[in-house]
Short mmCIF file of C-alpha atoms in Angstrom, two decimals:
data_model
loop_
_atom_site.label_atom_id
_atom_site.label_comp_id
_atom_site.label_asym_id
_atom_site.label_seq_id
_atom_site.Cartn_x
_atom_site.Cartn_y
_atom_site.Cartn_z
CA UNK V 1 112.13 -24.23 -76.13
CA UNK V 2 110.02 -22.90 -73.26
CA UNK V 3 108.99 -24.95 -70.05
CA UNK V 4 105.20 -25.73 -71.97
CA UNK V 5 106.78 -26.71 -74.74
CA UNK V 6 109.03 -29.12 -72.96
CA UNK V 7 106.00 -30.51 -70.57
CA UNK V 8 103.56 -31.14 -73.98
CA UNK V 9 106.71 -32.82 -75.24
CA UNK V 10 106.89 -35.15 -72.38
CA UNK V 11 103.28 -35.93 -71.92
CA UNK V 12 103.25 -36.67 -75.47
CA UNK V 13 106.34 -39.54 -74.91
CA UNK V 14 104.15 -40.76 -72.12
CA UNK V 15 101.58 -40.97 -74.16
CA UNK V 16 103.75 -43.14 -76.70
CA UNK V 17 104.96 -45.06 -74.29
CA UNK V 18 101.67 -45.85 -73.10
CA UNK V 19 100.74 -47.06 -76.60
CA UNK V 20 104.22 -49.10 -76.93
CA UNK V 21 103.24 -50.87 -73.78
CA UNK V 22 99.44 -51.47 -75.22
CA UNK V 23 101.18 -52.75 -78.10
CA UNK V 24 103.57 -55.13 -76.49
CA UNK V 25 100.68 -56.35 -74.81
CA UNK V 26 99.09 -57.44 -78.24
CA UNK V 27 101.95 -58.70 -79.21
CA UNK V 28 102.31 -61.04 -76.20
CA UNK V 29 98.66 -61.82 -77.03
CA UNK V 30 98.92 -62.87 -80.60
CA UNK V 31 102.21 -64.63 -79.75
CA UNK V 32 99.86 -66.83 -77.24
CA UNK V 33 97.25 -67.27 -80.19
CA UNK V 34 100.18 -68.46 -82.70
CA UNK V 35 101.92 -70.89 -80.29
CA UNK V 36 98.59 -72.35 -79.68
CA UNK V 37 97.94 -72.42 -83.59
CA UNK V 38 101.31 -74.09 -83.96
CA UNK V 39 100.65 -76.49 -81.33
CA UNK V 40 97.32 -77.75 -83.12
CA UNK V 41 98.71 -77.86 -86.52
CA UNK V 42 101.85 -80.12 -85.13
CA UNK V 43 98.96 -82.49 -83.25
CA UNK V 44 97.35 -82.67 -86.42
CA UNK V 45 101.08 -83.82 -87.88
CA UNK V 46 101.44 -86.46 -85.45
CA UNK V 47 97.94 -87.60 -86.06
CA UNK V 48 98.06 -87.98 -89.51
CA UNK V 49 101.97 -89.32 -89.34
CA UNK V 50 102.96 -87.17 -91.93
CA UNK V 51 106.15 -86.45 -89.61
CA UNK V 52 108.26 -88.31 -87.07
CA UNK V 53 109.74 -85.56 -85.93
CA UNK V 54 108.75 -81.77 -84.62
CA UNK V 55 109.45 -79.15 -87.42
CA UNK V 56 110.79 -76.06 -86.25
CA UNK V 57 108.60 -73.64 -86.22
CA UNK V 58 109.31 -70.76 -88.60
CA UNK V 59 107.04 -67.15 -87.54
CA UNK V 60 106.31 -65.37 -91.05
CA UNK V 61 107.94 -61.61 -91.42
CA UNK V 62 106.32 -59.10 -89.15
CA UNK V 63 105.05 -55.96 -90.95
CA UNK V 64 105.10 -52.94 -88.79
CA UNK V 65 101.96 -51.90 -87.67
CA UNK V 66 100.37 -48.12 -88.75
CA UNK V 67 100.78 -47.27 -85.10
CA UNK V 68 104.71 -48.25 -85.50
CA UNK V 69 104.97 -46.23 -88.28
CA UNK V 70 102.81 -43.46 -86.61
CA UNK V 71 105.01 -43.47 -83.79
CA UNK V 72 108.24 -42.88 -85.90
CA UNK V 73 107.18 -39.92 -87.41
CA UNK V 74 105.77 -38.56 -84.31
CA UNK V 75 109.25 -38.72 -82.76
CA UNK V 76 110.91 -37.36 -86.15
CA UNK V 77 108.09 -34.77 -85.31
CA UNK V 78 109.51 -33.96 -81.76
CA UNK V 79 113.43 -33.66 -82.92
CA UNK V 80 112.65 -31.38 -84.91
CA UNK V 81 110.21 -29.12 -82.34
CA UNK V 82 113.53 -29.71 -80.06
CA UNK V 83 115.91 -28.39 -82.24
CA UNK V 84 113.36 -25.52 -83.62
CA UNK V 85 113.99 -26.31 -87.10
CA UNK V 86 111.93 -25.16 -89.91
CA UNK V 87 109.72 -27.93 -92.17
CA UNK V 88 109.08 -26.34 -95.80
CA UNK V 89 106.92 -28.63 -97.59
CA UNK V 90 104.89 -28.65 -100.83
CA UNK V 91 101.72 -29.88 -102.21
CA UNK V 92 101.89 -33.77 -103.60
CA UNK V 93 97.89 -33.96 -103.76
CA UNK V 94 95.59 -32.94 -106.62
CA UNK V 95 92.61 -32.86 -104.57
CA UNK V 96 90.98 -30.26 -103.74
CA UNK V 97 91.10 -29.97 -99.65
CA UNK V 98 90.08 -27.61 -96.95
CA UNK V 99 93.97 -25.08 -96.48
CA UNK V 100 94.74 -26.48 -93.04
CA UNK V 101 93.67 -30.48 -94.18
CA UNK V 102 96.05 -29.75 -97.45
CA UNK V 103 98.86 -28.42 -95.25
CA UNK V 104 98.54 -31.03 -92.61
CA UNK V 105 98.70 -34.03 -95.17
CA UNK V 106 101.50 -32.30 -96.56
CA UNK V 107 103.28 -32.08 -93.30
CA UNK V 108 102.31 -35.85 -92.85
CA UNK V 109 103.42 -37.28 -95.75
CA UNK V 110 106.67 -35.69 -95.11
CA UNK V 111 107.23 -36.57 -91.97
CA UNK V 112 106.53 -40.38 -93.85
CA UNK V 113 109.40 -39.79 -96.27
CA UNK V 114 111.95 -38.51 -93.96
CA UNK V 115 111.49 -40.58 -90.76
CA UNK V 116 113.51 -43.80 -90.21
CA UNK V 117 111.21 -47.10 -91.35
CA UNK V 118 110.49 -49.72 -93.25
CA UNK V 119 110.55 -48.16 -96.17
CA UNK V 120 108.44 -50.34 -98.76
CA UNK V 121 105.60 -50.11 -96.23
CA UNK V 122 106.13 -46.51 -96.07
CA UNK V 123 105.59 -45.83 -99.68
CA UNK V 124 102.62 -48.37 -99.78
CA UNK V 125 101.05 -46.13 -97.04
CA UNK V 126 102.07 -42.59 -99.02
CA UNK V 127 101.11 -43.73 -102.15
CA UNK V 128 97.51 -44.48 -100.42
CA UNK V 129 97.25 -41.19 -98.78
CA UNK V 130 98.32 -39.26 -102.12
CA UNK V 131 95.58 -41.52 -104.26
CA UNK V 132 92.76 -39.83 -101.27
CA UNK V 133 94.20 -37.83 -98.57
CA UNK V 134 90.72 -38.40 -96.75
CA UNK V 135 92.37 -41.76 -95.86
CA UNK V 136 94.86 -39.99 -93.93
CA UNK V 137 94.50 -41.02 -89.95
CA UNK V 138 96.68 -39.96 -87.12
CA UNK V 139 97.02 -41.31 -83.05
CA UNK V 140 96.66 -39.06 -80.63
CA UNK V 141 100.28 -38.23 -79.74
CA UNK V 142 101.16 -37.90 -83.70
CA UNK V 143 97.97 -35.19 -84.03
CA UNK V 144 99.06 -33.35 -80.34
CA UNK V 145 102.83 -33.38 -81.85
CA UNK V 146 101.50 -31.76 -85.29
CA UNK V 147 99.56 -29.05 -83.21
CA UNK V 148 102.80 -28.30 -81.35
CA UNK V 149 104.50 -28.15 -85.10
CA UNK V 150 101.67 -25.50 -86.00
CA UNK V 151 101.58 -23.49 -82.98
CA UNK V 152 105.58 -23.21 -82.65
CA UNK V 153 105.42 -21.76 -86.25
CA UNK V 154 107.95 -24.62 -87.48
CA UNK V 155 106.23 -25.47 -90.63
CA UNK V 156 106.51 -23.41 -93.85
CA UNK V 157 103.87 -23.95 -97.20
CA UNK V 158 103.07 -20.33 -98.34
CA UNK V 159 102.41 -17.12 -96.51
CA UNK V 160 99.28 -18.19 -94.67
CA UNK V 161 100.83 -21.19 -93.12
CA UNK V 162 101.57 -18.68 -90.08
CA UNK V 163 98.04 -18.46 -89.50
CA UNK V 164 97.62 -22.13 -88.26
CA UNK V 165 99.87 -21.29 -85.09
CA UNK V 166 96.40 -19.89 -83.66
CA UNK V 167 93.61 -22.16 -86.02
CA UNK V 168 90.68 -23.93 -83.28
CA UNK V 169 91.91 -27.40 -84.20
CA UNK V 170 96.02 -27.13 -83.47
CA UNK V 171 95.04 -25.07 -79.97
CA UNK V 172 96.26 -26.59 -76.65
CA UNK V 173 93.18 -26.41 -75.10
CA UNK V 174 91.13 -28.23 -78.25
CA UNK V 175 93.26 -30.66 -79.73
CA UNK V 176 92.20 -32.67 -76.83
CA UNK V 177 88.88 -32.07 -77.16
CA UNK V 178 88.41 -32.66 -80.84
CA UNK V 179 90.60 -35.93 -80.64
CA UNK V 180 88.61 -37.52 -77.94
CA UNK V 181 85.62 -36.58 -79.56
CA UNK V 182 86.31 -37.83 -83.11
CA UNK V 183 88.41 -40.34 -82.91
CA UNK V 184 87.36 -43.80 -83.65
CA UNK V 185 89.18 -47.35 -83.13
CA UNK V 186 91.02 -48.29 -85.79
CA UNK V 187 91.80 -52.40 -86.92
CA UNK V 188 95.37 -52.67 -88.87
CA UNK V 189 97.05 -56.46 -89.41
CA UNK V 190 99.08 -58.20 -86.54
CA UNK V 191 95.24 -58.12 -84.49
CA UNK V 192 96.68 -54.42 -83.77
CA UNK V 193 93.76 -51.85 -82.58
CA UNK V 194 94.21 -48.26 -82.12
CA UNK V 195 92.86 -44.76 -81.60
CA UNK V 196 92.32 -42.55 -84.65
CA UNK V 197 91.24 -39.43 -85.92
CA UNK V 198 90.57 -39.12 -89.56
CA UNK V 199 90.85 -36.27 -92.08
CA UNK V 200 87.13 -37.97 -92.85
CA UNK V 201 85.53 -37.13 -89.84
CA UNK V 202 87.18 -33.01 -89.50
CA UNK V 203 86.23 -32.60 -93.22
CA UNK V 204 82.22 -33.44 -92.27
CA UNK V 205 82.75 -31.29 -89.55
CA UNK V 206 83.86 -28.70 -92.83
CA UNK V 207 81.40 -29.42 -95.05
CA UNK V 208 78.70 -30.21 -92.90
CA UNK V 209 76.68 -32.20 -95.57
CA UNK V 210 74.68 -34.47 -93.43
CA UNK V 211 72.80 -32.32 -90.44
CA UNK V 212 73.38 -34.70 -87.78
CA UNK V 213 77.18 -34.40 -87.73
CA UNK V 214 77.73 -31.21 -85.49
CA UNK V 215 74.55 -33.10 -82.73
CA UNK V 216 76.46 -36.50 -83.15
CA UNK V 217 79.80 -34.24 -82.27
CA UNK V 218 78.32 -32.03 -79.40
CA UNK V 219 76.59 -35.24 -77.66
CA UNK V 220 79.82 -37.39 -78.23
CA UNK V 221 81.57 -34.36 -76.26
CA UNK V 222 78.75 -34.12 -73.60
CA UNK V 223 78.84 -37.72 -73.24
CA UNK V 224 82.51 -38.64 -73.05
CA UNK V 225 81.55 -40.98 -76.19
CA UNK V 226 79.03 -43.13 -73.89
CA UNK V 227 75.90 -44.29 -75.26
CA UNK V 228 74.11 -42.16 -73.16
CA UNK V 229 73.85 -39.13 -71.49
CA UNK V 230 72.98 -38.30 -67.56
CA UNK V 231 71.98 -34.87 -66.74
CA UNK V 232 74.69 -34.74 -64.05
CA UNK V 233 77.07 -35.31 -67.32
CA UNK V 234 75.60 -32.93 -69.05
CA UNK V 235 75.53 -30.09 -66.39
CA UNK V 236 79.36 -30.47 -65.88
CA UNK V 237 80.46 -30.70 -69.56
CA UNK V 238 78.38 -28.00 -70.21
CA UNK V 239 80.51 -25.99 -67.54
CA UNK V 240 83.78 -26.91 -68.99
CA UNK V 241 82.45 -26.27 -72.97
CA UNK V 242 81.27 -22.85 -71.54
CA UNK V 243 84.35 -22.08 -69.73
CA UNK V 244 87.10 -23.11 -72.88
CA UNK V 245 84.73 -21.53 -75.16
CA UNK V 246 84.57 -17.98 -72.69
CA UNK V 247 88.85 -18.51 -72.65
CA UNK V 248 88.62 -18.40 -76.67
CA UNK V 249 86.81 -14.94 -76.84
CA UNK V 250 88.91 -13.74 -74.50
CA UNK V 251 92.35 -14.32 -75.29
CA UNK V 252 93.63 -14.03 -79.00
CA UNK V 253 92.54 -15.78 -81.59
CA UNK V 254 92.43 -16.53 -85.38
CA UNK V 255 89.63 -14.07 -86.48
CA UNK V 256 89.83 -11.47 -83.72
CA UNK V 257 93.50 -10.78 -84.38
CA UNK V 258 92.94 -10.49 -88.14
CA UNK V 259 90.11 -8.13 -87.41
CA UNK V 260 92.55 -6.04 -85.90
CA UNK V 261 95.28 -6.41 -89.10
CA UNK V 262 92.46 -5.77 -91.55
CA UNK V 263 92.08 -2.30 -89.24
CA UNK V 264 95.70 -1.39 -89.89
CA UNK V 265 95.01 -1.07 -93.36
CA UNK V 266 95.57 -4.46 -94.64
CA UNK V 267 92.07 -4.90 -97.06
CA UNK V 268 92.21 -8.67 -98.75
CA UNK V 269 91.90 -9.36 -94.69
CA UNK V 270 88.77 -7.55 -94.73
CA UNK V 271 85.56 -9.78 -95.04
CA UNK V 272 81.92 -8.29 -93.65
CA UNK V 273 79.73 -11.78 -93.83
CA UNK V 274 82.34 -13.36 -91.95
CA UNK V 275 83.23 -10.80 -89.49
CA UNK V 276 79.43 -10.48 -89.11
CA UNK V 277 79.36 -13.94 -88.44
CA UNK V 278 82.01 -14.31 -86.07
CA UNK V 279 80.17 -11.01 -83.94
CA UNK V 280 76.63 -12.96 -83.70
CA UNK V 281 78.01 -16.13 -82.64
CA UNK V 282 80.09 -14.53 -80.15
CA UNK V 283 77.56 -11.94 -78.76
CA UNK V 284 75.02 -15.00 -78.85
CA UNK V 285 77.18 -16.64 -76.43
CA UNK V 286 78.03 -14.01 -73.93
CA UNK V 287 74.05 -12.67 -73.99
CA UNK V 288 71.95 -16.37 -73.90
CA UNK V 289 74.42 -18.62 -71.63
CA UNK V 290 72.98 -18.91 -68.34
CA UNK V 291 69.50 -18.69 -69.99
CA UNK V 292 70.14 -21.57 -72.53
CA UNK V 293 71.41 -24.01 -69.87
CA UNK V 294 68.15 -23.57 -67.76
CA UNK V 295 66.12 -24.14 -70.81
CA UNK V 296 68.40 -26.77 -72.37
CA UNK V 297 68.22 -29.04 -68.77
CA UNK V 298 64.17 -28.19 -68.28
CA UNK V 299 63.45 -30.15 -71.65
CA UNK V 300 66.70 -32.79 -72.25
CA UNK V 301 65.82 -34.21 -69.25
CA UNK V 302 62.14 -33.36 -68.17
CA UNK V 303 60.87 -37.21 -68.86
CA UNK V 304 64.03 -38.84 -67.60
CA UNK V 305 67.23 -38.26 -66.32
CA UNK V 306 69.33 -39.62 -69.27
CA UNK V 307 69.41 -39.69 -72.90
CA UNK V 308 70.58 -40.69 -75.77
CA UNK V 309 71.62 -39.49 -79.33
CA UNK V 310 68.11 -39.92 -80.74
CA UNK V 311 66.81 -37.97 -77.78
CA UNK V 312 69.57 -35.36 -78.23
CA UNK V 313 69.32 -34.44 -81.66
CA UNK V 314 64.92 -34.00 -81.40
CA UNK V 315 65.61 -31.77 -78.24
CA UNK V 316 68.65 -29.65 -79.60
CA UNK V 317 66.75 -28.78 -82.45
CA UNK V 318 63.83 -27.97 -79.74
CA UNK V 319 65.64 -25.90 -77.39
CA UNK V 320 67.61 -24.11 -80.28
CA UNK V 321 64.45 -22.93 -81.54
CA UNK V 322 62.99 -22.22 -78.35
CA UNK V 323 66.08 -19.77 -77.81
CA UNK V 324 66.77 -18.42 -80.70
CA UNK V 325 70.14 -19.48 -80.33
CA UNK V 326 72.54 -22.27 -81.21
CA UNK V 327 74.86 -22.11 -78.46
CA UNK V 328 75.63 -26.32 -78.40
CA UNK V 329 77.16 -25.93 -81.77
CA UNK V 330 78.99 -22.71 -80.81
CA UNK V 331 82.68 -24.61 -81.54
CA UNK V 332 81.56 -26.61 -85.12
CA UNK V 333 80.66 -22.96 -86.16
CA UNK V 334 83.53 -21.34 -84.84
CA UNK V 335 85.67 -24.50 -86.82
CA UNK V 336 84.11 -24.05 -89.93
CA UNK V 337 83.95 -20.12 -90.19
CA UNK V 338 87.48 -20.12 -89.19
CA UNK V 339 88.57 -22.77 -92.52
CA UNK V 340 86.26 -20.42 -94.58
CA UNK V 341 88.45 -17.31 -93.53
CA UNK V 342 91.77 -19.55 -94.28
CA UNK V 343 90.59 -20.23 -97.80
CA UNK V 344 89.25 -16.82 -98.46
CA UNK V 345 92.79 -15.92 -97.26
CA UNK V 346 94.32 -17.97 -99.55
CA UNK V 347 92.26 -17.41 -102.81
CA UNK V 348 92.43 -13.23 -102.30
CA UNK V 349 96.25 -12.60 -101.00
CA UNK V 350 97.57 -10.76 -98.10
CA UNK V 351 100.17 -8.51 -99.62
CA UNK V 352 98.42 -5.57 -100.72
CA UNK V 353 98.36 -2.40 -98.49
CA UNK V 354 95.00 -0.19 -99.35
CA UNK V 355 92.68 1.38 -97.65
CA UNK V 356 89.64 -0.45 -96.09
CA UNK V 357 85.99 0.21 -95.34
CA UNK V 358 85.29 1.70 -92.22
CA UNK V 359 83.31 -1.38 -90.54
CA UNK V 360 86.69 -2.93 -89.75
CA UNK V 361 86.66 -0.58 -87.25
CA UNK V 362 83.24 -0.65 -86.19
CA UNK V 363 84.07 -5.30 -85.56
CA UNK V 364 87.24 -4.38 -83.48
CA UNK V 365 85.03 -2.04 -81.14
CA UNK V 366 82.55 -4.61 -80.83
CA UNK V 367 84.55 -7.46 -80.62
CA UNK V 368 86.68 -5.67 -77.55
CA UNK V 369 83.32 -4.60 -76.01
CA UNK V 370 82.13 -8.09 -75.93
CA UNK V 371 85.44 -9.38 -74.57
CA UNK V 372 84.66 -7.24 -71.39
CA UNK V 373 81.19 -9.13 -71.09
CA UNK V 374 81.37 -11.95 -69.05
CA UNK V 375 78.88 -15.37 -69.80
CA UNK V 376 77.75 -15.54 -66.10
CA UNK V 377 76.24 -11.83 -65.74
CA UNK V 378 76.81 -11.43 -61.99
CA UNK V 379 75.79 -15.46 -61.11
CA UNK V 380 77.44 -16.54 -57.79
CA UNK V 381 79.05 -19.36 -60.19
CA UNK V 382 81.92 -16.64 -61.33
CA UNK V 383 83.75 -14.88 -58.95
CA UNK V 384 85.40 -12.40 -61.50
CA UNK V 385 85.40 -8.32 -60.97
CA UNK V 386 83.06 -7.69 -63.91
CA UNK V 387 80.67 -10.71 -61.58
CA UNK V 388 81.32 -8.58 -58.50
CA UNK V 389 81.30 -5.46 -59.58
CA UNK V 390 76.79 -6.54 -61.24
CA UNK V 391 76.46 -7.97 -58.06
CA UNK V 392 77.25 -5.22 -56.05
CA UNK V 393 74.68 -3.00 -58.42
CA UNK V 394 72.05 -5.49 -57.75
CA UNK V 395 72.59 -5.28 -54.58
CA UNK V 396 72.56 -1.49 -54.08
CA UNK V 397 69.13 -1.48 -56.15
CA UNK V 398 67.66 -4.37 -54.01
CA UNK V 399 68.62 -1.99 -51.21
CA UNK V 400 67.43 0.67 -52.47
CA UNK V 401 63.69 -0.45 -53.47
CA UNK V 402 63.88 -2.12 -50.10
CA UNK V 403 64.24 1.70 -48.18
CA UNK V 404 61.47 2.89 -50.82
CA UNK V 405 59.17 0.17 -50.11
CA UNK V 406 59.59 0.70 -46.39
CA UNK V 407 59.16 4.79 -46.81
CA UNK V 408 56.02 4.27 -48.75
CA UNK V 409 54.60 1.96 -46.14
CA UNK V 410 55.20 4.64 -43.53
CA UNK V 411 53.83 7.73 -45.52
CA UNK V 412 50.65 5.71 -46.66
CA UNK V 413 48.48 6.65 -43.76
CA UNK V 414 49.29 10.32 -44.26
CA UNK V 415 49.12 9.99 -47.88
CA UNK V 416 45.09 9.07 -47.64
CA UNK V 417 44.99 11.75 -45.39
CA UNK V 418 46.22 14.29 -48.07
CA UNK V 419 44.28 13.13 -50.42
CA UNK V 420 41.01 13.52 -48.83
CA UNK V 421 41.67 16.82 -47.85
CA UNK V 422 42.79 18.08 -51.25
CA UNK V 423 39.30 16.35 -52.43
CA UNK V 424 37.48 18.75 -50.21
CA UNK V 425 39.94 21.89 -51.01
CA UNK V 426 39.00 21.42 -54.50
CA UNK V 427 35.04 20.97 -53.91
CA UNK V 428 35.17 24.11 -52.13
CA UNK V 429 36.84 25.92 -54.56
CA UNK V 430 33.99 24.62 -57.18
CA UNK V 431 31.40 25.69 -54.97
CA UNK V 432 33.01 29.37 -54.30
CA UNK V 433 33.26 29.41 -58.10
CA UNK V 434 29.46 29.10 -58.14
CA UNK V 435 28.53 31.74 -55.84
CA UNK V 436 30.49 34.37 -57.32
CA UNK V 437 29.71 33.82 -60.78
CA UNK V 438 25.73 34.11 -59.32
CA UNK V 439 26.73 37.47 -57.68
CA UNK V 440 28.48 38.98 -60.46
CA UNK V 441 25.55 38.01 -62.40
CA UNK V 442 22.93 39.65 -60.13
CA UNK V 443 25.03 42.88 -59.79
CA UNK V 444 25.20 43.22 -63.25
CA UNK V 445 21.25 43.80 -63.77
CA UNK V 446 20.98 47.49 -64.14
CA UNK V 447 18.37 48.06 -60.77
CA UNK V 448 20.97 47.08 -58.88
CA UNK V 449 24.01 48.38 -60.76
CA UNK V 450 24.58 51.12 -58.39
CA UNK V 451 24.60 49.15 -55.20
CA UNK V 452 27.07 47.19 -56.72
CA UNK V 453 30.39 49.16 -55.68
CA UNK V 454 28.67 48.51 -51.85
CA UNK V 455 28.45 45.20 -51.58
CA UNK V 456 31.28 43.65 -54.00
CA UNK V 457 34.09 44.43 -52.39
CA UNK V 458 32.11 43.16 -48.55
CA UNK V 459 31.18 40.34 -50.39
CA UNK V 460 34.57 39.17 -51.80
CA UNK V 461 36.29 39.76 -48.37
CA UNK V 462 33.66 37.24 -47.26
CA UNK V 463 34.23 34.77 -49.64
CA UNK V 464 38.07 35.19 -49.29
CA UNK V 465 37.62 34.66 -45.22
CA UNK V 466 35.14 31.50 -45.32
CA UNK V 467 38.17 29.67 -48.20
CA UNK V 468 40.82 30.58 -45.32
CA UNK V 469 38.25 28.96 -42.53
CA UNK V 470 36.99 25.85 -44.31
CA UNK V 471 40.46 25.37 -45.62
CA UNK V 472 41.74 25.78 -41.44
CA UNK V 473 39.21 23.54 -40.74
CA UNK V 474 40.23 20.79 -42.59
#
């Protein structure tokens, strides 16, 4: 196990520990409550002198809590990422589920089954979670620890399974984000309260069926899950989204790597209207960045300088128009098209080895072209060489007008100069134009016809020598 391996490990059991010491906490707590509960019911005894003497007082069975049993499997979860052992697991549900929700159930429930516990609440809880997996809820260390399953490739369900080591949710640098932006407090017996993420709230994300669940996702991101939303909030979130989300097109990743398989000949990978897809969202993001944030800041926060939900979700429909862009819900798209490929992926096969339409080809050319484009287009915000290397062009062309600017400023005088002169050359040559046509004309009447060889030749010379003089004179 590598050094990143072993420091998510740790932050994880620091993370557990920090929920073992919120839970002691509520223990102490409801202890407190019972005593005092005890304490009134044995007044009440002596009141009513049902008693002469003190019963002992007898504390019913405690029932581990969900985040007990959470906690279990998590650490069954981390001996086996220690000693790199393989998970196979199969399919105990009959619903119908997303690939990577069926395989993470899956992987859930059998961590349940195999994990040290009280084992009648265990099966209470699987039997639950096989009747409607969408009851299926996990902490926050228990969903990092199945991301770290996923991404070390320790978990075996068919030949796709190898796909979720690089899927948007089980990535280091998201499961954080979509944890602290889904999760939602969670009330189990014993008074116990925890942090949760349901398979509920990433299968809206999925379906989408209500339109209000990607705003309600982006604003809970923007807004750290406050109630509302300061521009100064906004304007750094917005940084970070753009910076993870300018990471994710640039290093591998689920789609752009199976563009590139579906290239080497592999066709059941091969699917235009996502691939299409996946190239507009992410050439929508490099282009309309720095634009959209301007616009998006102008009208959030034009009447006042926070906001809330309703707020958000009139303006983001607003600006997105405004744009022609829907850069806010750049990561629900990216989530979603990324479980479509999955399934498609699923339902068609992988093993076949024909040959595949050219436009593979064409999405791996434009796919590495955008990689090479950078979000901030030469701003002074990004100090990388593609940055340098616009700002140095715009530079040399602001220099550049700048000498031309100056040169034309000197050379205007002169310029007027010129062109009144070659005003007058040309009224000159009109007027010459005039006079010999009239001459040719006269020489031509037959009277004169003979005199003609005298006085053309004189005449010309004339002409010729009073051009050259007007033309020295000017």
């Amino acid at each position: 196990m590598n050094h990143i391996q072993q420091d998510f490990i740790q932050k994880i059991m620091k993370q557990q520990q920090q929920e073992r010491q919120q839970q002691v906490k509520q223990e102490e707590n409801g202890q407190k409550q019972n005593i005092q509960y005890l304490q009134k019911q044995q007044l009440l005894s002596i009141i009513q002198k049902c008693q002469q003497q003190q019963q002992p007082i007898q504390q019913a069975t405690k029932f581990p809590s969900l985040i007990e049993v959470q906690n279990q499997v998590t650490s069954y979860f981390q001996q086996i990422i220690l000693q790199k052992q393989i998970i196979n697991i199969n399919n105990v549900f009959d619903q119908q589920l997303p690939y990577f929700l069926q395989i993470m159930g899956n992987l859930i429930v059998y961590g349940l089954e195999n994990s040290p516990g009280d084992k009648e609440i265990v099966q209470e809880i699987i039997a639950q979670y096989k009747s409607n997996p969408l009851k299926i809820t996990m902490s926050c260390s228990l969903f990092q620890t199945i991301g770290l399953l996923f991404r070390s490739q320790l978990v075996y369900y068919d030949q796709c399974t190898k796909y979720l080591s690089n899927f948007l949710l089980f990535r280091d640098e998201f499961c954080d984000i979509f944890f602290n932006t889904l999760y939602s407090y969670q009330i189990t017996h014993g008074q116990t309260f925890s942090q949760q993420i349901g398979f509920t709230q990433i299968h809206q994300m999925i379906l989408k069926t209500q339109e209000d669940v990607w705003t309600a996702f982006i604003f809970k991101m923007m807004s750290q899950q406050q109630q509302k939303m300061t521009k100064e909030m906004f304007l750094l979130q917005f940084n970070q989204y753009t910076v993870s989300m300018n990471n994710f097109f640039a290093k591998s990743n689920l789609i752009m790597d199976l563009v590139g398989q579906s290239v080497k000949q592999i066709s059941k990978l091969h699917n235009d209207q996502i691939f299409q897809e996946f190239l507009l969202i992410m050439g929508s993001f490099k282009a309309t960045t720095q634009d959209f944030l301007k616009k998006a800041t102008q009208v959030f926060f034009e009447e006042s300088n926070d906001l809330d939900l309703l707020q958000f979700s009139s303006n983001i429909i607003k600006v997105h128009k405004q744009m022609n862009c829907q850069i806010l819900f750049i990561l629900p798209m990216l989530f979603q098209l990324e479980s479509q490929y999955l399934d498609h992926l699923v339902q068609n096969g992988i093993q076949d080895q024909q040959p595949v339409k050219n436009s593979s080809n064409y999405y791996l050319k434009m796919i590495e072209k955008l990689k090479n484009k950078c979000v901030y287009n030469g701003e002074e915000e990004c100090n990388c060489k593609k940055c340098q290397c616009i700002r140095r062009n715009r530079n040399s062309a602001k220099e550049s007008q700048k000498k031309k600017r100056e040169a034309l400023e000197k050379i205007g005088p002169l310029q007027d100069e010129y062109d009144k002169i070659k005003k007058k050359v040309q009224s000159l040559e009109k007027e010459n134009q005039v006079i010999t046509k009239l001459l040719l004309d006269v020489f031509r009447h037959p009277s004169l016809e003979k005199l003609a060889s005298q006085f053309i030749e004189p005449l010309t010379k004339i002409i010729a020598d009073q051009d050259f003089y007007n033309i020295d004179e000017c």
